[in-house]
Amino acid sequence: MQSADAAARISKRSFLRGMRLAIPIVLGYIPVGFTFGVLAEKAGLSPFEAGLMSLMVFAGSGQLIAVNLMLVSLSPASIILTTFVVNARHLLMSAAMLPFLGKWSKKRQMLYSAEMTDETFALNMGRFAEKGVEPGEVFGINLTSHCAWVLGGVLGAIFGALIADLKPYGLDYALAGMFIALLVPHFKIPRNLAAAVTGAVLSVVLHLGGVEQWNVLIATVTSATFCMFLPLPEAEAKRTETKG
């Protein structure tokens, strides 16, 4: 049996490994969080309030939408309802996590859910399917990502008054670049690559055909549904059957 000290050392190594794995997310969260902070400053929030919002809400699209709605003076109820609808996808994400985290204590599940975003979900889900669940690694990823997001928001709010227009800085591409970095490791499974390529092509075709509001959603659902029926590589299929 391992001693308590040995178990703690393993947990520490796992946490540090999670911090390293979170680097692609950090590189995206700081500039995108900075963008949020700039908008928050223009909506009248102080750096402390922007940081507190990032700490407690931790939802990129939800926070960006909220501060934009604050800029047009919508009521608090409208802002809350809108951000709830935007983040309703977390219900599906949580359901997808249940087979992996269902045996965790309620406290651990609560801590995990408070720091689950699209990006940490994607990274953790890939790790769970390939390596299994390591709590230290999971919280290393989540906590590092959360800190980066808060830091970006505070810095943006501090320097927001000095920036009139964000477009020349290209910060709007940071989120897309981060998703690409998280997506690439999954391409070693052919049907994942097929889903990504099919979704991208279909999204562009729909956009050129005049579907400008729903092109990404339709393309994602269609390509994922189609590629779900493609065969897995033999090694991946065996691993899935073993876990099942």
C-alpha positions as a printed Julia matrix, in Angstrom:
244×3 Matrix{Float64}:
   0.0    0.0     0.0
   1.1    3.57   -0.68
   1.76   5.92    2.18
  -0.2    9.16    2.54
   2.93  11.11    1.58
   3.38   9.08   -1.6
  -0.26   9.6    -2.54
   0.13  13.35   -1.97
   3.21  13.49   -4.21
   1.37  11.68   -6.98
  -1.53  14.09   -6.61
   0.84  17.04   -6.83
   2.48  15.7   -10.0
  -0.94  15.11  -11.48
  -2.01  18.67  -10.66
   1.14  20.1   -12.24
   0.56  17.97  -15.33
  -2.94  19.41  -15.53
  -1.49  22.92  -15.35
   0.79  22.15  -18.29
  -2.08  20.67  -20.28
  -4.06  23.87  -19.72
  -1.46  26.06  -21.5
  -3.39  26.16  -24.83
  -6.49  27.28  -22.94
  -4.51  29.9   -21.02
  -3.13  31.33  -24.28
  -6.7   31.8   -25.45
  -8.34  32.85  -22.19
  -6.03  35.76  -21.36
  -6.67  37.71  -24.6
 -10.36  36.82  -24.73
 -10.7   37.66  -21.03
  -8.9   40.92  -21.78
 -11.54  41.66  -24.43
 -14.26  41.02  -21.86
 -12.51  43.3   -19.39
 -12.33  46.14  -21.91
 -16.05  45.83  -22.66
 -16.81  45.56  -18.94
 -14.94  48.82  -18.3
 -16.95  50.52  -21.02
 -20.14  49.16  -19.45
 -19.19  50.85  -16.16
 -17.67  47.95  -14.22
 -14.54  48.47  -12.12
 -11.57  46.08  -12.39
 -12.68  44.5    -9.1
 -16.23  43.98  -10.4
 -14.97  42.58  -13.7
 -12.66  40.2   -11.86
 -15.44  39.16   -9.48
 -17.75  38.46  -12.42
 -15.07  36.33  -14.08
 -14.47  34.48  -10.81
 -18.11  33.74  -10.06
 -19.62  33.35  -13.55
 -16.67  31.99  -15.56
 -18.51  31.85  -18.87
 -16.87  33.53  -21.83
 -19.84  33.85  -24.17
 -22.22  34.52  -21.27
 -20.08  37.34  -19.85
 -19.43  38.93  -23.23
 -23.14  38.89  -24.0
 -23.98  40.24  -20.54
 -21.69  43.28  -20.8
 -22.93  44.0   -24.32
 -26.51  43.95  -23.02
 -25.44  46.23  -20.17
 -24.08  48.68  -22.75
 -27.57  48.98  -24.28
 -29.17  49.3   -20.81
 -31.27  46.13  -20.8
 -32.93  45.13  -17.54
 -31.13  42.72  -15.17
 -33.89  40.14  -15.69
 -33.36  40.19  -19.47
 -29.6   39.83  -19.06
 -29.96  36.89  -16.65
 -32.49  35.11  -18.9
 -30.35  35.6   -22.01
 -27.16  34.31  -20.4
 -29.07  31.33  -18.98
 -30.31  30.35  -22.44
 -26.83  30.81  -23.95
 -25.27  28.55  -21.31
 -28.03  25.93  -21.28
 -25.66  23.68  -23.25
 -23.91  23.01  -19.92
 -26.81  20.69  -19.06
 -25.81  18.43  -21.96
 -22.12  18.75  -21.13
 -22.81  17.73  -17.54
 -24.79  14.71  -18.7
 -21.83  13.66  -20.88
 -19.55  13.86  -17.83
 -21.77  11.73  -15.6
 -20.34   8.33  -16.68
 -16.85   9.54  -15.74
 -17.55  11.61  -12.61
 -20.68   9.91  -11.26
 -18.74   8.23   -8.43
 -17.15  11.47   -7.24
 -18.36  13.03   -4.02
 -20.95  15.8    -4.31
 -18.34  18.32   -3.17
 -15.95  17.35   -5.95
 -18.74  17.36   -8.51
 -19.76  20.83   -7.37
 -16.19  22.12   -7.65
 -15.85  20.62  -11.1
 -19.16  22.04  -12.35
 -18.23  25.52  -11.14
 -15.21  25.51  -13.47
 -16.57  23.66  -16.49
 -16.37  25.6   -19.74
 -16.47  24.51  -23.37
 -12.68  24.41  -23.46
 -12.05  22.57  -20.19
 -14.86  20.17  -21.1
 -13.23  19.4   -24.45
  -9.78  18.9   -22.93
 -10.98  16.83  -19.97
 -13.31  14.71  -22.11
 -10.44  13.79  -24.4
  -8.25  12.9   -21.43
 -11.02  10.85  -19.76
 -11.59   8.78  -22.91
  -7.88   8.19  -23.45
  -6.26   8.13  -19.99
  -9.09   7.81  -17.48
  -9.96  10.27  -14.71
  -7.23  11.74  -12.5
  -8.68  14.3   -10.05
  -5.4   16.19   -9.64
  -5.04  16.57  -13.39
  -8.67  17.62  -13.78
  -8.45  20.36  -11.18
  -5.04  21.44  -12.45
  -6.61  22.06  -15.85
  -9.72  23.75  -14.48
  -8.11  25.96  -11.85
  -5.31  27.14  -14.16
  -7.86  28.01  -16.86
 -10.04  29.84  -14.34
  -7.14  31.91  -13.02
  -6.13  32.86  -16.58
  -9.66  33.99  -17.34
  -9.87  36.15  -14.21
  -6.44  37.64  -14.91
  -7.4   38.55  -18.47
 -10.63  40.19  -17.31
  -8.94  42.29  -14.63
  -6.17  43.44  -17.0
  -8.74  44.34  -19.65
 -10.75  46.39  -17.19
  -7.61  48.18  -15.96
  -6.39  49.14  -19.42
  -9.79  49.36  -21.09
  -9.9   53.14  -20.95
  -6.77  53.27  -23.12
  -8.27  51.15  -25.92
 -10.9   52.63  -28.18
 -11.21  49.74  -30.68
 -10.24  46.08  -30.15
 -10.35  45.0   -33.81
  -6.84  46.15  -34.82
  -5.37  43.9   -32.1
  -6.9   40.69  -33.47
  -8.04  39.56  -30.03
 -11.29  38.27  -31.51
  -9.3   35.45  -33.16
  -7.86  34.17  -29.88
 -10.91  32.06  -29.04
 -11.0   30.44  -32.49
  -7.26  29.75  -32.32
  -7.64  28.15  -28.91
 -10.39  25.82  -30.14
  -8.21  24.77  -33.08
  -5.36  23.92  -30.68
  -7.72  21.8   -28.55
  -9.23  20.1   -31.6
  -6.04  19.0   -33.34
  -5.08  16.19  -30.86
  -8.41  14.47  -31.61
  -7.57  14.18  -35.31
  -5.62  10.96  -34.76
  -9.02   9.23  -34.78
 -10.16   9.31  -38.45
 -13.84   9.83  -37.79
 -13.09  12.81  -35.53
 -11.11  14.34  -38.38
 -13.93  13.53  -40.79
 -16.44  15.23  -38.48
 -14.31  18.38  -38.24
 -13.68  18.64  -41.98
 -17.3   17.84  -42.88
 -18.61  20.37  -40.37
 -16.26  23.1   -41.58
 -17.1   22.58  -45.26
 -20.84  22.35  -44.6
 -20.77  25.49  -42.46
 -19.08  27.49  -45.24
 -21.51  26.11  -47.85
 -24.51  27.04  -45.72
 -23.1   30.51  -45.07
 -22.53  31.11  -48.79
 -26.05  29.82  -49.41
 -27.52  32.51  -47.16
 -27.83  30.65  -43.84
 -25.93  33.16  -41.73
 -27.44  32.69  -38.27
 -27.58  28.91  -37.89
 -24.89  27.65  -40.27
 -22.44  26.55  -37.57
 -25.07  24.81  -35.42
 -26.64  22.97  -38.37
 -23.24  21.93  -39.72
 -22.07  20.7   -36.32
 -25.16  18.59  -35.62
 -25.26  17.18  -39.16
 -21.57  16.24  -39.36
 -21.49  14.79  -35.83
 -24.61  12.69  -36.5
 -23.25  11.4   -39.82
 -19.77  10.6   -38.5
 -21.15   8.84  -35.43
 -21.97   5.9   -37.72
 -18.44   5.66  -39.12
 -16.36   2.78  -37.67
 -13.81   3.43  -34.96
 -10.22   2.2   -35.33
  -9.85  -1.32  -33.92
  -7.77  -0.22  -30.91
 -10.18   2.6   -30.05
 -13.2    0.31  -30.41
 -11.67  -2.25  -28.03
 -10.9    0.44  -25.47
 -14.47   1.74  -25.67
 -15.89  -1.76  -25.24
 -13.64  -2.36  -22.23
 -14.81   0.85  -20.55
 -18.41   0.1   -21.33
